Amino acid sequence: MQSLSFWKNWPRPYQYIFWLFSAIAFVSVGLLWFTYFQDAAFVFPWLTMQQLEAIDSTARTFSVGSFAINVPSNSLVLFEALIGGDYHPVNFFYYFFLVCLTLGIFTLLTIISTLKRFSFFIGMSLLILCVISFNLETLQLFGLTNKIATISILVLLCGTAFYFQSFRTETTFAVRLVTFLAIGLLLALTFAVGSQVANPFLHLAVNGITAGMVLGIVFILLVAHEIVASFIDIVTQTKNPSKSAQHFYVLSAIYFINLFLSYLIKEGYLNIPFWVINSFLLLTISAVLGIWGFNRREPLYRDFLSSPALAVFACLGLMAICFSVCALFIATGNTTMTETFVDITLYAHMGYGLIFIVYVTANFSPMLLANLPVYKILYKPDTMLFFTFRFGAAIAAFAFLSFASTWGAYVNQAYAAYYNAHGDLYWGQGDLVAAEGYYKKSVVYRNQNLHAHYALGALYTRQLDPAKARYELASACENSPSEMAFINLGELYGANGNHLSTSLIMREGIKKFPQSARLLNAQGLSYVKLGRQDSALVFFEKSRAAGEMKEMAETNLLAASAKFSFSFPADSLLALLKSDKESAKSNALALANVQQLPLSITYQLPIDTTLSVKQAVLLINYLHNQLSRIDTTMLSQAISLAHKSSNETFKHELLMAVASCYYEKGMTKLAGEIGREVAYGTANGKYFHLLGVWLLEQENPATAARYFKIAAEKSIANALWYQALSWLEADSIQKAMPLLTELANQPDTIQAKKAFQLGRILNLTATEVPKENETNISTYLRYRVKLTDTLTFNRLLDKLQTPDLRAASLLARSKKYFTQDQIDQSVKLLQRIKGLPLTDKKIYEQIQHFSLQLTAKLENWNALKPQMANVHFEGRPNNKIYFEALVAEAEGNLAEAAKKFDYLSRATVQDEEIALGAARYFLRDSTDRLKPYSIILNGLLAKPNSIKLLKVYVKEAAILGFDEESEQALEKLKKLLSPIAFNQYVRENPDFFEVSREISHN
């Protein structure tokens, strides 16, 4: 234990210096391993690229005549990928290296000042070369760009060292070190104040890389034999050693077999899954052993060092330089020099270790055979001097190095690393022209240069020169392949829509890195772009299995499933993946929306916050999935989130999702207001299309047609077809026919075929219709036979033998009479449906609901409540509330009725009967005549041609003294009604119309 604590006998100042230097040296070791496992992520970070894609899904379907209308529900899917980012300066590693380098140099300078004359001059000569390598003229100290600054600093340092060496020889090492460190601080202050360049210390660090590389290699060679030397300790330091020689040679053989396998695998001679020791691990172990082995090497430097502590200080300084420069190269992705250090470490251990075995054999083999404690005299040779070992080991290491590659190649790699560092320096300062020049110079010295090629690719991408960027990244992939280079090259091709090239590039990348989850994920994304569903899912599953990309791969797997309308149930797929991540749940909801499957997930709405992409997509898809199940409190909070300026990106999609929820809950008025705000605010055709669908479902086809017209102008699919259908529903066949003709003349599509067929049917004469099939006859009855033509209607109705089609035709005509306020005719037609053996559930439900409306219109309150019990109101929440309000009023529960009518008056403006019922109820209160008036007025704004609303409005406006408005409404009503119906209306309300006499005269 005493041998390990060799510093305890040193003077107290030396112990303090030892602990300070040891702390710095071992921090540099820790930093190397920290950066090693980060894989240059500091400066070339992986960035997550998120891509949103809207997919069309259907909330539900309703029928208009014989045509199915889909209510759209636009979900968002989130695809994620990793791409390589630009160079991101992290100057900490440069500054830490500079601290270690300057501390090491000043420590060596201090030691040199204690040497004898010849050794002193040799040491100072090397120091002068070291200072010159800093190129201090680049700092432009006080505007100087020549060598004056360098010469001045050399004079100061050399003069101080010579003063201590020649005139103050008795000065302690601690005082000398403090003096040189004080000079260093003075110089640092001078650089900070006098330099004319930005970040002068960063320039010093970059310029000091040359000295750092040389001193780092010196340290590697210095400790390269330590592992083999430790075998002597292991086999001879035990209490009762036996077979010491055998054990030593066996351990050495195992060690060299490992080194030799590392060499063969590294050079490509072997390709086997065999773990071999890492070069940096070799360096770390030998460095630690070297520090603790200096106490036994005292005989080697006793003649020229005043204290053994100085040798330890020199070793610690070199160790800090070596590990900090390695950490710098690893952290900045400067692989050209990292590879050099790896090679030199491996070959140095091979050469020095092999010759050290010769050294031990030559000097101590008899003692090993005798099991004597050789460790005590390991550095006291009597046959082969330690200098001879060093010289021979250097030759052996150089031989191994030269056999693997020429020494010139390693010099070129050093140059390439040096210029890469300069390129990084100027990139960080925003001088891309200078950075480009240095990177190109680096490539000249080493074409297998990932750092330079990748940086140039990023630089050209930033300069919007994709051709050059592709060339540089392709060079990187060919000469020094990396996952990041392959992915960014594929991204460049994908940005131009060349997804096939992206896929081929990813294929090559996977050949190089078959276990790369990032490349597997990127290949899956390329297959998504190519529309290859099965291949995309396979690669996402492979990426997921790799573990590293599990969350992202699951996100993309679910997104692709939604995009391609995967049939596997979304809830089962999410359960199978066992993912609780926001992105996975978002895409699972999108898939569930495509499948029209409510998905039960735990969800907590973010309150008063800025939404991330994942949070926003999750919220939007959740709203679309739970349309009628979300309470109004949550919807109000979602609106607040949408209107936050920080959520502007998702504002419109989120608001439309909220509007869809309000619509499904029956709050169609608010839904329409939000929808119109978004539609006109964005001019997005899909929002106008959705508004048109809503209005068509609410039996307001004339207004719906206008929204579909805007959507069609913006090339929304089905919009033109729905526009034509809306005009037909509005009895405007003259407006529908040109649209059907336009559609029929379009390329062969489903809509074109339907339009052609419908147009053909509508152009038939009454004598030609009976020859058609029953579906076509039913369509003709719905759109071509006028209400006044009962003869044709009955004649063609008799041709319908299918009960469902017969019932549908009678129901459609009955509804038209109802709309015209001809209740008696409506009732008569509906009664003709009785007794028909219906099989279509939807038609049966429509008949039930319409029958309820007629019952309410006829004020048959006794029949209304029991009739309601047999009707399902799913998807018709307002109808249920309306009928409940009527029943409550009939039963005398006026408070409940008032509450429900008040809600309905605010919830919807599209349903005429609801508006009339609410207005009629509030007419009870003679003190507030404006409320029923406003209800009717809002209804007319929604449906300007509503005969029933106009009839009531004429009277209410007259009562309130709005004579002009009343007269205008009356004139409009006169145009909509037949003369007989209009005269009847006037005669039934003589107290309201001064024109009644004039009309009666006509």
PDB file of C-alpha atoms in Angstrom, residues 103-351:
ATOM      1  CA  LEU A 103      -0.792  24.040 -17.747  1.00  0.00           C
ATOM      2  CA  GLY A 104       1.155  21.109 -19.180  1.00  0.00           C
ATOM      3  CA  ILE A 105       3.494  23.379 -21.158  1.00  0.00           C
ATOM      4  CA  PHE A 106       4.176  25.637 -18.175  1.00  0.00           C
ATOM      5  CA  THR A 107       4.769  22.570 -16.022  1.00  0.00           C
ATOM      6  CA  LEU A 108       7.252  21.224 -18.554  1.00  0.00           C
ATOM      7  CA  LEU A 109       8.839  24.689 -18.791  1.00  0.00           C
ATOM      8  CA  THR A 110       9.206  24.762 -15.020  1.00  0.00           C
ATOM      9  CA  ILE A 111      10.835  21.341 -15.043  1.00  0.00           C
ATOM     10  CA  ILE A 112      13.137  22.366 -17.902  1.00  0.00           C
ATOM     11  CA  SER A 113      14.289  25.328 -15.836  1.00  0.00           C
ATOM     12  CA  THR A 114      15.641  22.833 -13.251  1.00  0.00           C
ATOM     13  CA  LEU A 115      17.662  20.803 -15.754  1.00  0.00           C
ATOM     14  CA  LYS A 116      21.389  20.918 -16.353  1.00  0.00           C
ATOM     15  CA  ARG A 117      22.817  22.996 -19.164  1.00  0.00           C
ATOM     16  CA  PHE A 118      22.639  20.513 -22.102  1.00  0.00           C
ATOM     17  CA  SER A 119      19.241  19.125 -21.155  1.00  0.00           C
ATOM     18  CA  PHE A 120      18.047  22.668 -20.545  1.00  0.00           C
ATOM     19  CA  PHE A 121      18.945  23.825 -24.071  1.00  0.00           C
ATOM     20  CA  ILE A 122      17.339  20.768 -25.625  1.00  0.00           C
ATOM     21  CA  GLY A 123      14.181  21.352 -23.610  1.00  0.00           C
ATOM     22  CA  MET A 124      14.052  25.063 -24.426  1.00  0.00           C
ATOM     23  CA  SER A 125      14.506  24.325 -28.129  1.00  0.00           C
ATOM     24  CA  LEU A 126      11.476  22.077 -28.039  1.00  0.00           C
ATOM     25  CA  LEU A 127       9.563  24.723 -26.084  1.00  0.00           C
ATOM     26  CA  ILE A 128      10.375  27.356 -28.704  1.00  0.00           C
ATOM     27  CA  LEU A 129       8.959  25.102 -31.420  1.00  0.00           C
ATOM     28  CA  CYS A 130       5.862  24.581 -29.285  1.00  0.00           C
ATOM     29  CA  VAL A 131       5.259  28.323 -28.819  1.00  0.00           C
ATOM     30  CA  ILE A 132       5.872  29.016 -32.517  1.00  0.00           C
ATOM     31  CA  SER A 133       3.217  26.417 -33.406  1.00  0.00           C
ATOM     32  CA  PHE A 134       0.587  28.629 -31.740  1.00  0.00           C
ATOM     33  CA  ASN A 135       0.869  31.116 -34.669  1.00  0.00           C
ATOM     34  CA  LEU A 136       0.350  34.039 -32.318  1.00  0.00           C
ATOM     35  CA  GLU A 137       0.371  36.482 -35.228  1.00  0.00           C
ATOM     36  CA  THR A 138      -3.178  35.317 -36.075  1.00  0.00           C
ATOM     37  CA  LEU A 139      -4.362  36.973 -32.853  1.00  0.00           C
ATOM     38  CA  GLN A 140      -3.356  40.369 -34.268  1.00  0.00           C
ATOM     39  CA  LEU A 141      -2.116  41.566 -30.889  1.00  0.00           C
ATOM     40  CA  PHE A 142      -2.446  45.356 -30.878  1.00  0.00           C
ATOM     41  CA  GLY A 143      -2.826  45.167 -34.644  1.00  0.00           C
ATOM     42  CA  LEU A 144       0.459  43.307 -35.229  1.00  0.00           C
ATOM     43  CA  THR A 145       0.377  40.524 -37.822  1.00  0.00           C
ATOM     44  CA  ASN A 146       4.089  39.666 -37.776  1.00  0.00           C
ATOM     45  CA  LYS A 147       6.264  37.567 -35.460  1.00  0.00           C
ATOM     46  CA  ILE A 148       6.953  40.352 -32.960  1.00  0.00           C
ATOM     47  CA  ALA A 149       4.414  39.005 -30.458  1.00  0.00           C
ATOM     48  CA  THR A 150       5.827  35.486 -30.727  1.00  0.00           C
ATOM     49  CA  ILE A 151       9.414  36.708 -30.299  1.00  0.00           C
ATOM     50  CA  SER A 152       8.452  38.875 -27.310  1.00  0.00           C
ATOM     51  CA  ILE A 153       6.714  35.990 -25.544  1.00  0.00           C
ATOM     52  CA  LEU A 154       9.648  33.660 -26.263  1.00  0.00           C
ATOM     53  CA  VAL A 155      12.059  36.206 -24.825  1.00  0.00           C
ATOM     54  CA  LEU A 156       9.919  36.496 -21.703  1.00  0.00           C
ATOM     55  CA  LEU A 157       9.557  32.761 -21.183  1.00  0.00           C
ATOM     56  CA  CYS A 158      13.082  31.757 -22.160  1.00  0.00           C
ATOM     57  CA  GLY A 159      14.579  34.613 -20.181  1.00  0.00           C
ATOM     58  CA  THR A 160      12.687  33.644 -17.052  1.00  0.00           C
ATOM     59  CA  ALA A 161      13.630  29.996 -17.453  1.00  0.00           C
ATOM     60  CA  PHE A 162      17.298  30.910 -18.032  1.00  0.00           C
ATOM     61  CA  TYR A 163      17.235  33.168 -14.971  1.00  0.00           C
ATOM     62  CA  PHE A 164      16.020  30.310 -12.784  1.00  0.00           C
ATOM     63  CA  GLN A 165      18.378  27.795 -14.382  1.00  0.00           C
ATOM     64  CA  SER A 166      21.515  29.912 -14.155  1.00  0.00           C
ATOM     65  CA  PHE A 167      21.099  32.520 -11.403  1.00  0.00           C
ATOM     66  CA  ARG A 168      18.390  31.295  -9.020  1.00  0.00           C
ATOM     67  CA  THR A 169      19.112  27.626  -8.925  1.00  0.00           C
ATOM     68  CA  GLU A 170      18.050  27.361  -5.310  1.00  0.00           C
ATOM     69  CA  THR A 171      14.444  28.474  -6.097  1.00  0.00           C
ATOM     70  CA  THR A 172      11.945  25.726  -5.324  1.00  0.00           C
ATOM     71  CA  PHE A 173       9.841  24.084  -7.967  1.00  0.00           C
ATOM     72  CA  ALA A 174       6.640  25.466  -6.453  1.00  0.00           C
ATOM     73  CA  VAL A 175       7.890  29.058  -6.668  1.00  0.00           C
ATOM     74  CA  ARG A 176       9.057  28.560 -10.235  1.00  0.00           C
ATOM     75  CA  LEU A 177       5.702  27.048 -11.216  1.00  0.00           C
ATOM     76  CA  VAL A 178       3.774  29.892  -9.616  1.00  0.00           C
ATOM     77  CA  THR A 179       6.009  32.380 -11.421  1.00  0.00           C
ATOM     78  CA  PHE A 180       5.404  30.801 -14.809  1.00  0.00           C
ATOM     79  CA  LEU A 181       1.680  30.513 -14.129  1.00  0.00           C
ATOM     80  CA  ALA A 182       1.640  34.207 -13.218  1.00  0.00           C
ATOM     81  CA  ILE A 183       3.336  34.945 -16.539  1.00  0.00           C
ATOM     82  CA  GLY A 184       0.680  32.804 -18.195  1.00  0.00           C
ATOM     83  CA  LEU A 185      -2.104  34.803 -16.557  1.00  0.00           C
ATOM     84  CA  LEU A 186      -0.414  38.024 -17.649  1.00  0.00           C
ATOM     85  CA  LEU A 187      -0.232  36.733 -21.199  1.00  0.00           C
ATOM     86  CA  ALA A 188      -3.876  35.670 -21.053  1.00  0.00           C
ATOM     87  CA  LEU A 189      -4.852  39.177 -19.963  1.00  0.00           C
ATOM     88  CA  THR A 190      -2.770  40.608 -22.796  1.00  0.00           C
ATOM     89  CA  PHE A 191      -4.480  38.336 -25.320  1.00  0.00           C
ATOM     90  CA  ALA A 192      -7.909  39.259 -23.991  1.00  0.00           C
ATOM     91  CA  VAL A 193      -7.238  43.007 -24.127  1.00  0.00           C
ATOM     92  CA  GLY A 194      -4.958  43.323 -27.129  1.00  0.00           C
ATOM     93  CA  SER A 195      -6.252  40.776 -29.610  1.00  0.00           C
ATOM     94  CA  GLN A 196      -8.071  42.179 -32.621  1.00  0.00           C
ATOM     95  CA  VAL A 197      -9.891  38.919 -33.428  1.00  0.00           C
ATOM     96  CA  ALA A 198     -13.070  37.516 -31.962  1.00  0.00           C
ATOM     97  CA  ASN A 199     -12.600  34.749 -29.385  1.00  0.00           C
ATOM     98  CA  PRO A 200      -8.795  34.959 -29.139  1.00  0.00           C
ATOM     99  CA  PHE A 201      -8.577  32.006 -26.738  1.00  0.00           C
ATOM    100  CA  LEU A 202     -10.536  29.892 -29.182  1.00  0.00           C
ATOM    101  CA  HIS A 203      -7.933  30.785 -31.801  1.00  0.00           C
ATOM    102  CA  LEU A 204      -5.196  29.817 -29.355  1.00  0.00           C
ATOM    103  CA  ALA A 205      -6.849  26.462 -28.685  1.00  0.00           C
ATOM    104  CA  VAL A 206      -7.217  25.698 -32.387  1.00  0.00           C
ATOM    105  CA  ASN A 207      -3.646  26.771 -33.135  1.00  0.00           C
ATOM    106  CA  GLY A 208      -2.422  24.750 -30.170  1.00  0.00           C
ATOM    107  CA  ILE A 209      -3.805  21.516 -31.578  1.00  0.00           C
ATOM    108  CA  THR A 210      -0.482  20.786 -33.272  1.00  0.00           C
ATOM    109  CA  ALA A 211       1.403  20.938 -29.977  1.00  0.00           C
ATOM    110  CA  GLY A 212      -1.398  18.981 -28.312  1.00  0.00           C
ATOM    111  CA  MET A 213      -1.180  16.196 -30.886  1.00  0.00           C
ATOM    112  CA  VAL A 214       2.618  15.913 -30.582  1.00  0.00           C
ATOM    113  CA  LEU A 215       2.648  15.940 -26.776  1.00  0.00           C
ATOM    114  CA  GLY A 216      -0.290  13.532 -26.690  1.00  0.00           C
ATOM    115  CA  ILE A 217       1.615  11.054 -28.862  1.00  0.00           C
ATOM    116  CA  VAL A 218       4.669  11.469 -26.623  1.00  0.00           C
ATOM    117  CA  PHE A 219       2.545  10.477 -23.630  1.00  0.00           C
ATOM    118  CA  ILE A 220       1.125   7.457 -25.468  1.00  0.00           C
ATOM    119  CA  LEU A 221       4.664   6.253 -26.205  1.00  0.00           C
ATOM    120  CA  LEU A 222       5.760   7.048 -22.666  1.00  0.00           C
ATOM    121  CA  VAL A 223       3.232   4.699 -21.023  1.00  0.00           C
ATOM    122  CA  ALA A 224       2.761   2.123 -23.814  1.00  0.00           C
ATOM    123  CA  HIS A 225       4.676  -0.601 -21.953  1.00  0.00           C
ATOM    124  CA  GLU A 226       2.917  -0.151 -18.597  1.00  0.00           C
ATOM    125  CA  ILE A 227       0.383  -2.952 -18.990  1.00  0.00           C
ATOM    126  CA  VAL A 228       3.096  -5.523 -19.696  1.00  0.00           C
ATOM    127  CA  ALA A 229       5.125  -4.040 -16.848  1.00  0.00           C
ATOM    128  CA  SER A 230       2.169  -4.521 -14.519  1.00  0.00           C
ATOM    129  CA  PHE A 231       2.284  -8.244 -15.257  1.00  0.00           C
ATOM    130  CA  ILE A 232       5.626  -8.322 -13.415  1.00  0.00           C
ATOM    131  CA  ASP A 233       3.916  -6.785 -10.384  1.00  0.00           C
ATOM    132  CA  ILE A 234       1.092  -9.298 -10.607  1.00  0.00           C
ATOM    133  CA  VAL A 235       3.271 -12.401 -10.784  1.00  0.00           C
ATOM    134  CA  THR A 236       6.155 -11.389  -8.487  1.00  0.00           C
ATOM    135  CA  GLN A 237       4.544  -9.199  -5.833  1.00  0.00           C
ATOM    136  CA  THR A 238       2.584 -12.009  -4.180  1.00  0.00           C
ATOM    137  CA  LYS A 239       3.676 -13.493  -0.843  1.00  0.00           C
ATOM    138  CA  ASN A 240       4.763 -16.857  -2.213  1.00  0.00           C
ATOM    139  CA  PRO A 241       5.226 -16.513  -5.973  1.00  0.00           C
ATOM    140  CA  SER A 242       5.517 -19.635  -8.063  1.00  0.00           C
ATOM    141  CA  LYS A 243       6.022 -20.208 -11.763  1.00  0.00           C
ATOM    142  CA  SER A 244       6.555 -16.449 -12.182  1.00  0.00           C
ATOM    143  CA  ALA A 245       8.113 -16.741 -15.628  1.00  0.00           C
ATOM    144  CA  GLN A 246       5.363 -19.019 -16.910  1.00  0.00           C
ATOM    145  CA  HIS A 247       2.644 -16.753 -15.568  1.00  0.00           C
ATOM    146  CA  PHE A 248       4.296 -13.659 -16.984  1.00  0.00           C
ATOM    147  CA  TYR A 249       4.603 -15.109 -20.475  1.00  0.00           C
ATOM    148  CA  VAL A 250       1.066 -16.518 -20.429  1.00  0.00           C
ATOM    149  CA  LEU A 251      -0.402 -13.154 -19.422  1.00  0.00           C
ATOM    150  CA  SER A 252       1.726 -11.444 -22.046  1.00  0.00           C
ATOM    151  CA  ALA A 253       0.619 -13.943 -24.676  1.00  0.00           C
ATOM    152  CA  ILE A 254      -3.063 -13.387 -23.879  1.00  0.00           C
ATOM    153  CA  TYR A 255      -2.473  -9.663 -24.021  1.00  0.00           C
ATOM    154  CA  PHE A 256      -0.704  -9.808 -27.378  1.00  0.00           C
ATOM    155  CA  ILE A 257      -3.251 -12.176 -28.876  1.00  0.00           C
ATOM    156  CA  ASN A 258      -5.889  -9.587 -28.011  1.00  0.00           C
ATOM    157  CA  LEU A 259      -3.803  -6.795 -29.529  1.00  0.00           C
ATOM    158  CA  PHE A 260      -3.130  -8.860 -32.636  1.00  0.00           C
ATOM    159  CA  LEU A 261      -6.834  -9.681 -33.062  1.00  0.00           C
ATOM    160  CA  SER A 262      -7.618  -5.977 -32.672  1.00  0.00           C
ATOM    161  CA  TYR A 263      -5.130  -5.256 -35.420  1.00  0.00           C
ATOM    162  CA  LEU A 264      -6.551  -7.918 -37.756  1.00  0.00           C
ATOM    163  CA  ILE A 265     -10.145  -6.820 -37.207  1.00  0.00           C
ATOM    164  CA  LYS A 266      -9.242  -3.166 -37.588  1.00  0.00           C
ATOM    165  CA  GLU A 267      -7.396  -3.729 -40.848  1.00  0.00           C
ATOM    166  CA  GLY A 268     -10.203  -5.890 -42.203  1.00  0.00           C
ATOM    167  CA  TYR A 269      -8.315  -9.178 -42.227  1.00  0.00           C
ATOM    168  CA  LEU A 270     -10.884 -10.689 -39.850  1.00  0.00           C
ATOM    169  CA  ASN A 271     -14.597 -10.155 -39.633  1.00  0.00           C
ATOM    170  CA  ILE A 272     -15.681 -12.059 -36.570  1.00  0.00           C
ATOM    171  CA  PRO A 273     -17.952 -11.081 -33.652  1.00  0.00           C
ATOM    172  CA  PHE A 274     -15.091 -11.144 -31.170  1.00  0.00           C
ATOM    173  CA  TRP A 275     -14.666  -8.508 -28.488  1.00  0.00           C
ATOM    174  CA  VAL A 276     -11.212  -6.985 -28.357  1.00  0.00           C
ATOM    175  CA  ILE A 277      -9.883  -4.325 -26.064  1.00  0.00           C
ATOM    176  CA  ASN A 278     -10.547  -0.713 -27.011  1.00  0.00           C
ATOM    177  CA  SER A 279      -7.538   1.483 -27.790  1.00  0.00           C
ATOM    178  CA  PHE A 280      -8.736   4.261 -25.481  1.00  0.00           C
ATOM    179  CA  LEU A 281      -9.245   1.701 -22.737  1.00  0.00           C
ATOM    180  CA  LEU A 282      -5.649   0.570 -23.311  1.00  0.00           C
ATOM    181  CA  LEU A 283      -4.522   4.175 -23.054  1.00  0.00           C
ATOM    182  CA  THR A 284      -6.522   4.801 -19.885  1.00  0.00           C
ATOM    183  CA  ILE A 285      -5.235   1.703 -18.128  1.00  0.00           C
ATOM    184  CA  SER A 286      -1.626   2.329 -19.131  1.00  0.00           C
ATOM    185  CA  ALA A 287      -1.895   6.001 -18.090  1.00  0.00           C
ATOM    186  CA  VAL A 288      -3.136   5.122 -14.611  1.00  0.00           C
ATOM    187  CA  LEU A 289      -0.491   2.409 -14.257  1.00  0.00           C
ATOM    188  CA  GLY A 290       2.132   4.844 -15.479  1.00  0.00           C
ATOM    189  CA  ILE A 291       1.368   7.414 -12.796  1.00  0.00           C
ATOM    190  CA  TRP A 292       1.478   4.895  -9.982  1.00  0.00           C
ATOM    191  CA  GLY A 293       4.574   3.224 -11.427  1.00  0.00           C
ATOM    192  CA  PHE A 294       6.790   6.304 -11.323  1.00  0.00           C
ATOM    193  CA  ASN A 295       7.971   5.645  -7.805  1.00  0.00           C
ATOM    194  CA  ARG A 296       9.816   2.544  -9.063  1.00  0.00           C
ATOM    195  CA  ARG A 297      11.303   4.408 -12.039  1.00  0.00           C
ATOM    196  CA  GLU A 298      13.235   6.821  -9.884  1.00  0.00           C
ATOM    197  CA  PRO A 299      16.582   5.295 -10.886  1.00  0.00           C
ATOM    198  CA  LEU A 300      15.928   6.278 -14.507  1.00  0.00           C
ATOM    199  CA  TYR A 301      15.750  10.044 -13.907  1.00  0.00           C
ATOM    200  CA  ARG A 302      17.664  10.413 -10.655  1.00  0.00           C
ATOM    201  CA  ASP A 303      20.674  11.911 -12.445  1.00  0.00           C
ATOM    202  CA  PHE A 304      18.912  14.797 -14.198  1.00  0.00           C
ATOM    203  CA  LEU A 305      15.831  15.583 -12.036  1.00  0.00           C
ATOM    204  CA  SER A 306      16.127  17.163  -8.635  1.00  0.00           C
ATOM    205  CA  SER A 307      13.097  15.307  -7.300  1.00  0.00           C
ATOM    206  CA  PRO A 308      11.069  12.259  -8.415  1.00  0.00           C
ATOM    207  CA  ALA A 309       7.957  14.424  -7.998  1.00  0.00           C
ATOM    208  CA  LEU A 310       8.968  16.397 -11.080  1.00  0.00           C
ATOM    209  CA  ALA A 311       8.706  13.293 -13.243  1.00  0.00           C
ATOM    210  CA  VAL A 312       5.216  12.650 -11.899  1.00  0.00           C
ATOM    211  CA  PHE A 313       4.223  16.253 -12.583  1.00  0.00           C
ATOM    212  CA  ALA A 314       5.531  15.983 -16.144  1.00  0.00           C
ATOM    213  CA  CYS A 315       3.629  12.750 -16.648  1.00  0.00           C
ATOM    214  CA  LEU A 316       0.390  14.214 -15.247  1.00  0.00           C
ATOM    215  CA  GLY A 317       0.757  17.289 -17.458  1.00  0.00           C
ATOM    216  CA  LEU A 318       1.275  15.165 -20.546  1.00  0.00           C
ATOM    217  CA  MET A 319      -1.604  12.924 -19.498  1.00  0.00           C
ATOM    218  CA  ALA A 320      -3.959  15.905 -19.220  1.00  0.00           C
ATOM    219  CA  ILE A 321      -2.855  17.146 -22.654  1.00  0.00           C
ATOM    220  CA  CYS A 322      -3.220  13.716 -24.246  1.00  0.00           C
ATOM    221  CA  PHE A 323      -6.682  12.947 -22.911  1.00  0.00           C
ATOM    222  CA  SER A 324      -8.023  16.477 -23.384  1.00  0.00           C
ATOM    223  CA  VAL A 325      -6.925  16.595 -27.029  1.00  0.00           C
ATOM    224  CA  CYS A 326      -8.435  13.152 -27.610  1.00  0.00           C
ATOM    225  CA  ALA A 327     -11.653  14.286 -25.929  1.00  0.00           C
ATOM    226  CA  LEU A 328     -11.623  17.365 -28.156  1.00  0.00           C
ATOM    227  CA  PHE A 329     -11.272  15.324 -31.332  1.00  0.00           C
ATOM    228  CA  ILE A 330     -13.972  12.852 -30.277  1.00  0.00           C
ATOM    229  CA  ALA A 331     -16.388  15.554 -29.125  1.00  0.00           C
ATOM    230  CA  THR A 332     -16.026  17.546 -32.343  1.00  0.00           C
ATOM    231  CA  GLY A 333     -16.267  14.492 -34.579  1.00  0.00           C
ATOM    232  CA  ASN A 334     -12.768  15.136 -35.924  1.00  0.00           C
ATOM    233  CA  THR A 335     -12.343  11.472 -36.780  1.00  0.00           C
ATOM    234  CA  THR A 336      -9.205  11.799 -38.890  1.00  0.00           C
ATOM    235  CA  MET A 337      -7.080  12.440 -35.812  1.00  0.00           C
ATOM    236  CA  THR A 338      -9.167  10.192 -33.578  1.00  0.00           C
ATOM    237  CA  GLU A 339      -8.300   7.319 -35.909  1.00  0.00           C
ATOM    238  CA  THR A 340      -4.659   8.328 -35.731  1.00  0.00           C
ATOM    239  CA  PHE A 341      -4.626   8.226 -31.950  1.00  0.00           C
ATOM    240  CA  VAL A 342      -6.395   4.869 -32.012  1.00  0.00           C
ATOM    241  CA  ASP A 343      -3.802   3.451 -34.401  1.00  0.00           C
ATOM    242  CA  ILE A 344      -0.807   4.906 -32.610  1.00  0.00           C
ATOM    243  CA  THR A 345      -2.079   3.626 -29.252  1.00  0.00           C
ATOM    244  CA  LEU A 346      -2.599   0.131 -30.624  1.00  0.00           C
ATOM    245  CA  TYR A 347       0.729  -0.060 -32.475  1.00  0.00           C
ATOM    246  CA  ALA A 348       2.632   1.566 -29.623  1.00  0.00           C
ATOM    247  CA  HIS A 349       1.305  -1.035 -27.206  1.00  0.00           C
ATOM    248  CA  MET A 350       2.242  -3.770 -29.646  1.00  0.00           C
ATOM    249  CA  GLY A 351       5.753  -2.437 -30.269  1.00  0.00           C
TER     250      GLY A 351
END
